[in-house]
Coordinates of C-alpha atoms in Angstrom, one line a residue:
M193 CA -11.4 -25.9 -10.4
E194 CA -12.0 -29.3 -11.6
P195 CA -10.4 -32.1 -9.5
G196 CA -7.3 -33.3 -11.1
A197 CA -3.7 -34.5 -10.8
Q198 CA -0.5 -32.6 -11.6
A199 CA -0.3 -31.2 -15.1
G200 CA 2.3 -28.7 -16.2
T201 CA 3.8 -26.2 -18.4
G202 CA 6.9 -25.8 -20.6
R203 CA 8.9 -23.2 -22.4
P204 CA 7.7 -20.8 -25.2
P205 CA 9.6 -20.3 -28.4
Q206 CA 12.2 -17.6 -28.8
T207 CA 10.8 -14.1 -29.0
S208 CA 11.6 -11.5 -31.6
A209 CA 11.9 -7.8 -31.5
S210 CA 10.6 -7.2 -35.0
A211 CA 7.3 -5.4 -35.6
A212 CA 4.1 -7.4 -35.5
P213 CA 1.7 -7.2 -38.5
D214 CA -1.7 -5.6 -38.7
G215 CA -1.3 -3.1 -35.9
L216 CA 0.1 -5.5 -33.2
R217 CA 3.1 -3.3 -32.2
E218 CA 6.2 -4.2 -30.4
P219 CA 7.0 -1.6 -27.7
E220 CA 9.6 0.8 -29.2
G221 CA 13.0 1.6 -27.8
R222 CA 13.5 -1.4 -25.5
E223 CA 15.9 -4.3 -25.7
T224 CA 14.7 -7.2 -23.7
G225 CA 17.3 -8.2 -21.1
N226 CA 18.4 -11.8 -20.6
S227 CA 16.3 -13.2 -23.5
A228 CA 16.2 -16.9 -23.7
T229 CA 18.1 -18.8 -26.4
P230 CA 16.1 -20.8 -29.0
G231 CA 14.9 -24.3 -28.0
V232 CA 14.2 -25.8 -24.7
A233 CA 16.6 -24.9 -21.9
T234 CA 17.6 -27.7 -19.6
P235 CA 16.5 -26.8 -16.1
G236 CA 19.5 -26.2 -13.8
V237 CA 20.0 -25.9 -10.1
A238 CA 22.7 -23.6 -8.6
T239 CA 25.4 -25.5 -6.7
P240 CA 25.6 -24.4 -3.0
G241 CA 28.8 -22.6 -2.1
V242 CA 29.7 -21.9 -5.8
A243 CA 29.4 -18.3 -7.0
T244 CA 27.4 -17.9 -10.1
P245 CA 28.3 -14.9 -12.4
A246 CA 25.8 -12.0 -12.2
H247 CA 25.0 -12.7 -15.9
A248 CA 25.5 -16.2 -17.0
S249 CA 24.6 -18.0 -20.2
A250 CA 21.1 -19.4 -20.4
G251 CA 22.3 -23.0 -20.3
D252 CA 24.0 -22.4 -16.9
L253 CA 20.9 -21.0 -15.2
P254 CA 17.8 -22.4 -13.4
T255 CA 14.6 -21.7 -15.1
T256 CA 11.0 -20.7 -14.3
I257 CA 8.2 -23.2 -14.6
S258 CA 7.7 -21.7 -18.1
G259 CA 11.4 -22.4 -18.9
E260 CA 12.6 -18.8 -18.8
P261 CA 16.3 -18.7 -17.5
V262 CA 16.6 -16.7 -14.3
Q263 CA 19.8 -14.6 -13.7
P264 CA 21.2 -14.6 -10.1
L265 CA 21.1 -10.8 -10.1
Y266 CA 19.2 -8.1 -12.1
R267 CA 20.4 -4.5 -12.7
P268 CA 18.8 -1.4 -14.2
A269 CA 20.2 -2.2 -17.7
D270 CA 18.3 -5.6 -17.6
A271 CA 14.9 -3.9 -17.0
N272 CA 15.7 -1.1 -19.5
T273 CA 12.4 0.6 -18.6
D274 CA 11.3 4.1 -19.2
Y275 CA 8.9 5.1 -16.5
D276 CA 6.5 7.2 -18.5
R277 CA 6.5 5.0 -21.6
D278 CA 6.4 1.5 -20.0
L279 CA 4.9 2.0 -16.5
G280 CA 3.2 5.2 -15.6
D281 CA 1.4 5.7 -12.3
P282 CA -1.4 3.3 -11.3
G283 CA -4.5 4.4 -13.1
T284 CA -2.7 6.0 -16.0
Y285 CA -1.7 4.7 -19.4
P286 CA -0.3 2.1 -20.1
F287 CA -1.8 0.8 -16.8
T288 CA 1.2 -1.5 -16.2
R289 CA 1.0 -0.7 -12.5
G290 CA -2.8 -1.2 -12.2
P291 CA -6.1 0.1 -13.6
Y292 CA -6.9 2.3 -10.6
E293 CA -4.9 5.1 -8.8
T294 CA -5.2 3.7 -5.3
M295 CA -5.6 0.0 -6.2
H296 CA -6.3 -2.2 -3.1
R297 CA -5.6 0.7 -0.7
G298 CA -8.8 2.3 -2.0
R299 CA -10.9 -0.9 -2.5
L300 CA -10.1 -4.5 -1.8
W301 CA -10.5 -7.1 -4.5
T302 CA -13.8 -9.0 -4.6
M303 CA -13.5 -12.3 -2.7
R304 CA -15.4 -14.5 -5.0
Q305 CA -15.3 -18.2 -4.2
F306 CA -16.4 -20.7 -6.9
A307 CA -19.2 -22.9 -5.6
G308 CA -21.7 -25.4 -7.0
F309 CA -22.6 -29.0 -6.5
G310 CA -25.7 -31.3 -6.5
T311 CA -29.0 -29.6 -7.2
A312 CA -29.9 -26.0 -6.9
E313 CA -31.0 -26.4 -3.3
E314 CA -27.6 -27.6 -2.1
T315 CA -25.7 -24.9 -4.0
N316 CA -28.1 -22.2 -2.7
E317 CA -27.3 -23.3 0.8
R318 CA -23.5 -23.1 0.0
F319 CA -24.1 -19.6 -1.4
H320 CA -25.7 -18.4 1.8
Y321 CA -22.9 -20.0 3.8
L322 CA -20.3 -18.1 1.9
L323 CA -22.1 -14.8 2.1
E324 CA -22.5 -15.3 5.9
H325 CA -18.7 -15.9 6.2
G326 CA -17.7 -12.7 4.5
Q327 CA -17.7 -13.5 0.7
T328 CA -18.5 -10.4 -1.3
G329 CA -19.6 -11.9 -4.6
L330 CA -21.0 -15.2 -5.9
S331 CA -19.4 -17.5 -8.5
T332 CA -21.4 -20.4 -9.9
A333 CA -19.8 -23.7 -10.9
Y334 CA -22.0 -25.7 -13.3
D335 CA -21.9 -29.5 -13.6
M336 CA -20.6 -31.2 -16.8
P337 CA -24.0 -31.8 -18.4
S338 CA -24.9 -28.1 -18.0
L339 CA -21.6 -27.1 -19.4
M340 CA -22.1 -29.3 -22.4
G341 CA -25.7 -28.3 -23.1
H342 CA -27.3 -31.6 -22.0
D343 CA -30.3 -32.0 -19.8
S344 CA -30.0 -34.0 -16.6
D345 CA -32.1 -36.8 -17.9
D346 CA -30.1 -37.1 -21.2
P347 CA -28.4 -40.5 -21.4
R348 CA -25.1 -38.7 -21.9
S349 CA -25.5 -37.1 -18.4
L350 CA -25.7 -40.4 -16.5
G351 CA -23.4 -40.3 -13.5
E352 CA -22.3 -36.7 -14.0
V353 CA -25.3 -34.8 -12.7
G354 CA -24.3 -32.5 -9.9
R355 CA -20.8 -34.0 -9.6
E356 CA -18.5 -31.1 -10.6
G357 CA -21.0 -28.3 -10.1
V358 CA -24.7 -27.5 -9.9
A359 CA -27.2 -28.9 -12.3
V360 CA -29.3 -26.2 -14.0
D361 CA -31.8 -27.4 -16.6
T362 CA -34.5 -24.7 -16.6
L363 CA -35.6 -21.4 -15.2
D364 CA -37.0 -23.3 -12.3
D365 CA -33.5 -24.4 -11.2
M366 CA -32.2 -20.8 -11.6
Q367 CA -35.1 -19.6 -9.3
T368 CA -34.1 -22.1 -6.7
L369 CA -30.4 -21.4 -7.0
F370 CA -30.8 -17.7 -6.1
Q371 CA -33.7 -18.1 -3.7
G372 CA -33.4 -15.5 -0.9
I373 CA -30.5 -13.7 -2.7
P374 CA -31.5 -10.2 -4.1
L375 CA -30.0 -10.1 -7.5
D376 CA -29.8 -6.3 -7.6
K377 CA -27.6 -6.3 -4.4
I378 CA -25.0 -9.0 -5.3
S379 CA -22.7 -9.5 -8.3
T380 CA -22.7 -13.0 -9.8
S381 CA -20.1 -14.7 -11.9
M382 CA -21.2 -17.6 -14.1
T383 CA -18.6 -20.0 -15.3
I384 CA -20.4 -21.1 -18.4
N385 CA -19.3 -20.9 -22.0
A386 CA -21.0 -22.8 -24.9
P387 CA -24.5 -22.4 -23.4
A388 CA -23.7 -18.9 -21.9
A389 CA -26.5 -17.2 -23.8
I390 CA -29.0 -19.7 -22.4
M391 CA -27.9 -19.3 -18.8
L392 CA -27.9 -15.5 -19.2
A393 CA -31.5 -15.9 -20.4
F394 CA -32.4 -18.0 -17.3
Y395 CA -30.7 -15.4 -15.1
V396 CA -32.6 -12.5 -16.6
A397 CA -35.9 -14.3 -16.5
N398 CA -35.4 -15.1 -12.9
A399 CA -34.5 -11.5 -12.1
E400 CA -37.7 -10.4 -13.8
L401 CA -39.6 -12.7 -11.4
Q402 CA -37.9 -11.0 -8.5
G403 CA -38.9 -7.6 -10.0
V404 CA -35.3 -6.7 -11.0
P405 CA -34.8 -5.4 -14.5
P406 CA -31.8 -6.5 -16.6
G407 CA -30.2 -3.1 -16.3
K408 CA -29.6 -3.6 -12.6
L409 CA -27.9 -7.0 -12.8
A410 CA -24.2 -7.0 -12.2
G411 CA -21.6 -9.7 -12.6
T412 CA -19.8 -11.6 -15.3
F413 CA -20.6 -14.4 -17.7
Q414 CA -17.5 -16.3 -18.9
T415 CA -18.8 -16.9 -22.5
D416 CA -15.3 -17.3 -23.8
I417 CA -15.9 -20.0 -26.4
L418 CA -12.5 -19.8 -28.1
K419 CA -10.6 -21.1 -25.1
E420 CA -12.9 -24.0 -25.1
Y421 CA -11.7 -25.1 -28.5
I422 CA -8.1 -24.3 -27.3
A423 CA -8.1 -26.0 -23.9
Q424 CA -11.2 -27.0 -22.0
K425 CA -13.1 -28.9 -24.8
E426 CA -16.7 -28.1 -23.8
W427 CA -18.6 -26.9 -26.8
C428 CA -22.1 -27.3 -28.4
F429 CA -21.7 -25.8 -31.9
P430 CA -19.1 -25.3 -34.6
I431 CA -16.7 -22.4 -34.1
D432 CA -18.2 -19.8 -36.4
P433 CA -21.9 -20.0 -35.1
A434 CA -20.4 -20.2 -31.6
M435 CA -18.6 -16.9 -32.2
R436 CA -21.9 -15.5 -33.5
L437 CA -23.6 -16.3 -30.1
V438 CA -20.7 -14.6 -28.2
T439 CA -21.2 -11.5 -30.3
D440 CA -25.0 -11.7 -29.8
L441 CA -24.4 -11.7 -26.0
I442 CA -21.9 -8.8 -26.2
E443 CA -24.4 -6.8 -28.2
Y444 CA -27.3 -7.7 -25.9
C445 CA -25.4 -6.7 -22.7
T446 CA -24.2 -3.5 -24.3
K447 CA -27.7 -2.5 -25.0
E448 CA -29.7 -4.0 -22.1
M449 CA -27.3 -4.8 -19.2
P450 CA -24.7 -2.1 -18.8
L451 CA -23.5 -3.5 -15.4
M452 CA -22.9 -7.0 -16.7
H453 CA -19.5 -8.2 -18.1
P454 CA -20.6 -10.2 -21.1
V455 CA -17.3 -12.1 -21.6
S456 CA -14.6 -13.1 -19.2
I457 CA -11.7 -13.8 -21.6
S458 CA -10.1 -16.7 -19.9
G459 CA -6.5 -17.8 -19.7
Y460 CA -7.1 -19.9 -16.7
H461 CA -8.1 -23.0 -18.5
I462 CA -5.4 -22.5 -21.1
R463 CA -2.9 -22.6 -18.2
E464 CA -4.6 -25.6 -16.6
A465 CA -4.2 -27.5 -19.8
G466 CA -0.4 -27.2 -19.5
S467 CA 0.5 -23.9 -21.2
T468 CA 3.4 -21.7 -20.2
A469 CA 2.7 -18.3 -18.7
Q470 CA 3.7 -16.8 -22.0
Q471 CA 1.3 -18.9 -23.9
E472 CA -1.5 -18.2 -21.4
L473 CA -0.9 -14.5 -21.9
A474 CA -0.6 -14.6 -25.7
F475 CA -3.5 -16.9 -26.5
T476 CA -5.8 -15.2 -24.0
L477 CA -5.1 -11.7 -25.4
A478 CA -5.5 -13.0 -29.0
D479 CA -9.0 -14.4 -28.0
G480 CA -9.8 -11.0 -26.6
F481 CA -8.8 -9.2 -29.7
A482 CA -11.0 -11.6 -31.7
Y483 CA -14.0 -10.6 -29.6
V484 CA -13.3 -6.9 -30.0
E485 CA -13.1 -7.4 -33.8
A486 CA -16.3 -9.3 -33.8
G487 CA -18.1 -6.5 -31.9
I488 CA -16.8 -3.9 -34.2
E489 CA -17.8 -5.9 -37.3
R490 CA -21.3 -6.2 -35.7
G491 CA -21.5 -2.4 -35.9
L492 CA -20.8 -1.6 -32.2
D493 CA -18.6 1.2 -31.2
V494 CA -15.6 -0.2 -29.4
D495 CA -16.0 2.3 -26.5
D496 CA -19.6 1.1 -26.0
F497 CA -18.6 -2.5 -25.2
A498 CA -14.8 -2.7 -24.5
P499 CA -15.2 -1.3 -20.9
R500 CA -17.4 -4.3 -20.0
L501 CA -14.9 -6.9 -21.3
S502 CA -13.0 -8.6 -18.4
F503 CA -10.3 -11.2 -18.1
F504 CA -9.7 -14.3 -16.0
F505 CA -6.1 -15.4 -15.3
N506 CA -4.4 -18.3 -13.5
A507 CA -2.2 -17.6 -10.5
H508 CA 0.5 -20.3 -10.7
I509 CA 3.2 -21.1 -8.2
E510 CA 6.1 -19.3 -10.1
F511 CA 5.6 -16.1 -8.0
F512 CA 7.5 -13.3 -9.9
E513 CA 6.7 -14.7 -13.3
E514 CA 2.9 -14.6 -12.5
I515 CA 3.1 -11.0 -11.3
A516 CA 5.0 -10.0 -14.5
K517 CA 2.3 -11.7 -16.6
Y518 CA -0.4 -9.6 -15.2
R519 CA 1.5 -6.4 -15.6
A520 CA 2.4 -7.2 -19.2
A521 CA -1.2 -8.1 -20.0
R522 CA -2.5 -4.7 -18.9
R523 CA 0.2 -2.9 -20.9
I524 CA -0.5 -4.9 -24.1
W525 CA -4.3 -4.6 -23.9
A526 CA -4.1 -0.8 -23.3
R527 CA -1.8 -0.3 -26.3
E528 CA -3.7 -2.4 -28.7
L529 CA -7.1 -1.1 -27.8
R530 CA -5.9 2.5 -28.3
D531 CA -3.6 2.1 -31.3
K532 CA -5.1 -0.7 -33.3
Y533 CA -8.8 -0.6 -32.4
G534 CA -9.2 3.1 -32.0
A535 CA -10.6 3.2 -28.4
K536 CA -10.8 6.8 -27.1
N537 CA -12.4 6.2 -23.7
D538 CA -9.7 5.4 -21.1
R539 CA -12.1 2.8 -19.6
S540 CA -11.8 0.8 -22.8
L541 CA -8.1 0.5 -22.2
L542 CA -8.4 -0.9 -18.7
M543 CA -7.8 -4.6 -18.3
R544 CA -9.8 -5.7 -15.3
F545 CA -9.4 -9.3 -14.3
H546 CA -10.4 -12.1 -12.0
T547 CA -7.7 -14.5 -10.7
Q548 CA -8.0 -18.1 -9.5
T549 CA -5.1 -19.9 -7.9
A550 CA -3.8 -22.8 -10.0
G551 CA -5.8 -26.0 -9.6
V552 CA -3.1 -27.8 -11.6
S553 CA -0.5 -27.0 -8.9
L554 CA -2.6 -28.8 -6.3
T555 CA -1.4 -32.3 -5.3
A556 CA -3.3 -35.3 -4.1
Q557 CA -0.2 -36.2 -2.0
Q558 CA 0.0 -34.3 1.3
P559 CA -3.0 -32.1 0.4
Q560 CA -2.6 -29.8 3.4
V561 CA 0.6 -28.4 1.7
N562 CA -1.8 -27.0 -0.9
I563 CA -2.8 -24.4 1.6
V564 CA 0.7 -23.0 1.3
R565 CA 0.7 -23.1 -2.4
T566 CA -2.6 -21.4 -2.6
A567 CA -1.5 -18.6 -0.3
I568 CA 1.6 -17.9 -2.3
E569 CA -0.4 -17.9 -5.6
A570 CA -3.1 -15.7 -4.1
L571 CA -0.4 -13.2 -3.0
A572 CA 0.9 -13.1 -6.6
G573 CA -2.6 -12.3 -7.8
V574 CA -2.9 -9.5 -5.3
L575 CA 0.5 -8.0 -6.0
G576 CA -0.2 -8.3 -9.7
G577 CA -3.3 -6.1 -9.2
T578 CA -6.3 -8.5 -9.6
Q579 CA -9.8 -7.1 -9.2
S580 CA -11.3 -10.3 -7.8
L581 CA -9.9 -13.6 -6.5
H582 CA -10.8 -17.2 -6.0
T583 CA -8.6 -19.3 -3.8
N584 CA -8.7 -23.0 -4.3
S585 CA -9.4 -25.4 -1.5
F586 CA -6.7 -27.7 -0.3
D587 CA -8.7 -30.9 -1.0
E588 CA -9.7 -30.1 -4.6
A589 CA -7.1 -32.5 -6.1
L590 CA -9.2 -35.2 -4.4
A591 CA -12.8 -34.1 -4.7
L592 CA -15.1 -31.1 -4.5
P593 CA -14.2 -29.1 -1.5
T594 CA -15.6 -29.6 2.0
E595 CA -17.0 -26.6 3.9
E596 CA -13.9 -26.6 6.1
A597 CA -11.6 -26.4 3.1
V598 CA -13.7 -23.6 1.6
R599 CA -13.5 -21.6 4.8
I600 CA -9.7 -21.9 5.0
A601 CA -9.5 -20.8 1.3
L602 CA -11.6 -17.7 2.1
R603 CA -9.6 -17.0 5.3
T604 CA -6.4 -17.1 3.2
Q605 CA -7.7 -14.1 1.2
Q606 CA -8.8 -12.3 4.4
V607 CA -5.3 -12.8 6.0
I608 CA -3.6 -11.3 2.9
A609 CA -6.0 -8.4 2.9
H610 CA -6.0 -7.5 6.5
E611 CA -2.8 -8.8 8.1
T612 CA 0.1 -8.7 5.6
G613 CA 0.1 -5.0 4.8
V614 CA 0.4 -5.6 1.0
T615 CA -2.6 -3.5 0.3
R616 CA -1.1 -0.3 1.7
T617 CA 0.5 0.8 -1.5
A618 CA -0.2 0.2 -5.2
D619 CA 2.1 -2.1 -7.2
P620 CA 4.7 -2.5 -4.4
L621 CA 7.0 -4.5 -6.7
G622 CA 7.0 -1.9 -9.4
G623 CA 10.5 -0.9 -10.2
S624 CA 12.0 -4.2 -9.2
Y625 CA 14.7 -4.9 -11.8
H626 CA 13.8 -8.5 -11.7
V627 CA 10.0 -7.9 -12.1
E628 CA 10.4 -5.3 -14.8
T629 CA 12.7 -7.5 -16.8
L630 CA 10.3 -10.4 -16.5
T631 CA 7.4 -8.1 -17.6
N632 CA 9.3 -7.0 -20.7
Q633 CA 10.2 -10.6 -21.6
M634 CA 6.6 -11.6 -21.1
E635 CA 5.4 -8.8 -23.4
S636 CA 8.0 -9.7 -26.1
A637 CA 7.0 -13.4 -26.0
A638 CA 3.4 -12.5 -26.4
Y639 CA 4.1 -10.4 -29.5
D640 CA 6.1 -13.2 -31.0
Y641 CA 3.0 -15.4 -30.7
F642 CA 0.8 -12.7 -32.1
K643 CA 2.9 -12.6 -35.3
R644 CA 2.6 -16.4 -35.6
I645 CA -1.1 -16.3 -35.1
E646 CA -1.6 -13.5 -37.7
A647 CA 0.4 -15.5 -40.2
L648 CA -2.1 -18.3 -39.8
G649 CA -5.0 -15.9 -40.5
G650 CA -6.0 -14.9 -36.9
I651 CA -6.8 -16.9 -33.8
V652 CA -10.0 -18.5 -35.1
E653 CA -8.1 -19.9 -38.1
A654 CA -5.2 -20.9 -35.9
I655 CA -7.5 -22.8 -33.6
K656 CA -9.1 -24.6 -36.6
Q657 CA -5.5 -25.6 -37.6
G658 CA -4.7 -26.8 -34.1
F659 CA -1.8 -24.3 -33.5
P660 CA -2.5 -23.3 -29.9
Q661 CA -3.6 -26.8 -29.0
H662 CA -0.3 -28.2 -30.3
E663 CA 1.8 -25.6 -28.5
I664 CA 0.2 -26.3 -25.2
A665 CA 0.5 -30.0 -25.6
D666 CA 4.2 -29.7 -26.2
A667 CA 4.7 -27.4 -23.2
A668 CA 2.8 -29.8 -20.9
F669 CA 4.9 -32.7 -22.1
R670 CA 8.2 -30.9 -21.5
Y671 CA 7.2 -29.9 -18.0
Q672 CA 6.0 -33.4 -17.1
Q673 CA 9.3 -34.8 -18.4
E674 CA 11.1 -32.4 -16.0
V675 CA 9.0 -33.6 -13.0
D676 CA 9.4 -37.2 -13.9
A677 CA 13.2 -36.8 -14.2
G678 CA 13.4 -35.0 -10.8
E679 CA 14.7 -31.9 -12.5
R680 CA 11.9 -29.9 -11.1
I681 CA 10.8 -30.6 -7.5
V682 CA 7.1 -30.8 -6.6
V683 CA 6.9 -31.2 -2.8
G684 CA 5.2 -34.5 -1.8
V685 CA 5.1 -35.8 -5.4
N686 CA 8.7 -36.4 -6.4
S687 CA 10.5 -35.3 -3.3
F688 CA 9.7 -35.0 0.5
Q689 CA 7.2 -37.9 0.3
L690 CA 5.5 -39.5 3.2
D691 CA 5.4 -43.3 3.6
D692 CA 2.3 -43.4 5.8
E693 CA 0.2 -40.6 4.5
Q694 CA -3.2 -40.3 6.1
Q695 CA -6.4 -40.2 4.0
T696 CA -8.1 -36.8 3.8
P697 CA -11.8 -36.7 4.4
T698 CA -13.6 -35.5 1.2
L699 CA -17.0 -34.3 0.2
K700 CA -19.2 -37.1 -1.2
I701 CA -21.9 -36.3 -3.6
D702 CA -24.9 -38.5 -2.9
A703 CA -26.0 -40.4 -6.0
A704 CA -29.6 -39.7 -4.9
L705 CA -29.1 -36.1 -5.9
E706 CA -29.0 -37.1 -9.5
R707 CA -32.3 -38.9 -9.2
K708 CA -33.7 -35.8 -7.4
Q709 CA -32.6 -33.5 -10.2
V710 CA -34.1 -35.7 -12.9
G711 CA -37.3 -35.8 -11.0
R712 CA -37.3 -32.0 -10.7
L713 CA -36.8 -31.7 -14.4
Q714 CA -39.5 -34.1 -15.3
A715 CA -41.9 -32.3 -13.0
V716 CA -41.2 -29.0 -14.7
R717 CA -41.9 -30.6 -18.1
A718 CA -45.2 -32.0 -16.8
R719 CA -46.6 -28.7 -15.6
R720 CA -45.3 -26.2 -18.2
D721 CA -47.3 -25.1 -21.3
A722 CA -45.9 -27.6 -23.9
L723 CA -47.4 -25.7 -26.8
A724 CA -45.8 -22.4 -25.8
V725 CA -42.4 -24.2 -25.5
E726 CA -42.7 -25.7 -29.0
Q727 CA -43.7 -22.3 -30.4
T728 CA -40.7 -20.5 -28.9
L729 CA -38.3 -23.3 -30.0
T730 CA -39.7 -23.0 -33.6
A731 CA -39.2 -19.3 -33.5
L732 CA -35.7 -19.8 -32.3
R733 CA -34.8 -22.1 -35.2
A734 CA -36.2 -19.6 -37.6
A735 CA -34.2 -16.8 -36.0
A736 CA -31.0 -18.9 -36.1
A737 CA -31.3 -19.1 -39.9
T738 CA -31.2 -15.3 -40.1
D739 CA -28.7 -12.8 -38.7
Q740 CA -30.8 -11.4 -35.9
N741 CA -29.6 -11.4 -32.3
L742 CA -30.5 -14.7 -30.7
L743 CA -30.6 -13.5 -27.1
Y744 CA -34.2 -12.3 -27.6
P745 CA -35.8 -15.5 -28.8
I746 CA -33.7 -17.5 -26.3
L747 CA -35.1 -15.4 -23.5
E748 CA -38.6 -16.2 -24.8
C749 CA -37.8 -19.9 -24.6
A750 CA -36.5 -19.4 -21.0
R751 CA -39.6 -17.7 -19.8
V752 CA -41.8 -20.6 -20.8
Y753 CA -39.4 -23.1 -19.1
A754 CA -37.8 -24.7 -22.2
T755 CA -34.9 -26.7 -21.0
E756 CA -31.3 -26.0 -21.8
G757 CA -31.0 -29.2 -23.8
E758 CA -34.1 -28.3 -25.9
I759 CA -32.7 -24.9 -26.7
V760 CA -29.3 -26.3 -27.6
Q761 CA -30.9 -28.9 -29.9
A762 CA -33.0 -26.3 -31.6
L763 CA -29.8 -24.3 -32.4
Q764 CA -28.0 -27.5 -33.5
D765 CA -30.8 -28.2 -35.9
V766 CA -29.5 -25.1 -37.8
F767 CA -25.9 -24.8 -36.8
G768 CA -24.8 -28.5 -36.7
T769 CA -22.3 -29.9 -34.2
Y770 CA -18.5 -29.9 -34.0
R771 CA -15.8 -32.5 -33.9
E772 CA -12.2 -31.4 -33.3
T773 CA -9.5 -32.4 -35.7
P774 CA -6.7 -34.2 -33.8
V775 CA -3.5 -32.2 -33.5
F776 CA -1.3 -35.4 -33.4

């Protein structure tokens, strides 16, 4: 999670029950209970001591963070759910109740804390610290220059090296980052998108030096470039060649790395940008469908690569709404993969996802209260059936987390896993009239967005036209208006403030680390074979001008210690660069 202040979400447009085009099907035989009226509902607060009708009009009701009216009581008719059609047992179609029969009773989620700062040495130390304290998987945070495809000594990197994550410029940094960590024994998540193919090449080349073949490497590369254009705004290339690189990576992993998830289709950053839960669900799934279509167009069998696609969702503070979001996501994905894309393997229908608690919900005011927020959000992720989980540290609205804050965040997961009893049965909230109604409403809202996206020519064209960007901006603005007006309470921000709040100790990144990283990079350049580097970069440019898979020539560049920036520049020489069209 990047340090930041409160952002927010707003309300989605009214949903429709009509059939979606091009195989995107509304669930049949269900009327969504308590559907919202068109427009933006004014948030309400129930008056103490005054009875509210069991079913009131939307304008009389309080709303979720996403603006969905909440009835004071839910009954079976609201849920209107057929068990076999809409739920099924965990591990059976449509997987609403979870992808596996025993869920967390059979196996706990992976506790995968996000880590990275300074140079590879410092982050390697943090990795070892987390593993020693019970973490079961690694998750790598890259600094801004690495995310943007810039070397650490690029003038554009000045002041940003190692600030928000670890600086990785070459294979040498990747070797140091995972020193003493056997790559065939640990799964690794890489939060990298535009340069994902380059970082995968560095990772594979490093494993080769450890004697580990690509086929034994397990983990996830985020790679989700579409959400960058929608929300996070970290890109290197125009959209179409960027999609080519994603498809190259999917193809490479399908053939060479069967244990690696090549894409983690990410709603997290969409939500952090201010979307509603419904927008997060719809835009994330639309991105996922686009990657499936790209793989099929490449000539891959959907059942050969779909089982290795994974998802990454936000766990926001609106408890029941978040649980409903995860359940609806599984149901929609299973239906569309089977009915539209022709998947025959049940594993292709399974939506497996990582969850991270909402960085945007953290406050700089009274940061210890963030421990409570994070615990509630993590519990929503667990009850929603997540396969892995990152819990944010309480001080992340101020700076990168301290070791103490990281330890508390990890202990939060361990308390949920071992003390609360919530892992003893699968989908314990399944059958709740409230949760099932919310799940149906979430599903209907997603299909409404799918129709609007298809009318624009698909998600890639919709992004080029600024549609999801505009929807998210409107939602964020509405939510912030509610907070500013005091209509929605944020503890410590617009209510329950402290006059004499104490300063919280934060992690300080020594500026000397930037100079250290620049020195490391220049030393690598001095000792490598410059002729070999230039030959591999020339071969990469030639390959980029054809339709061949670029992972193979990028891997050759990595092996001779070409830098990330040099590889990106070689591709930009062919692909060009990208400038976003403003949506306002």
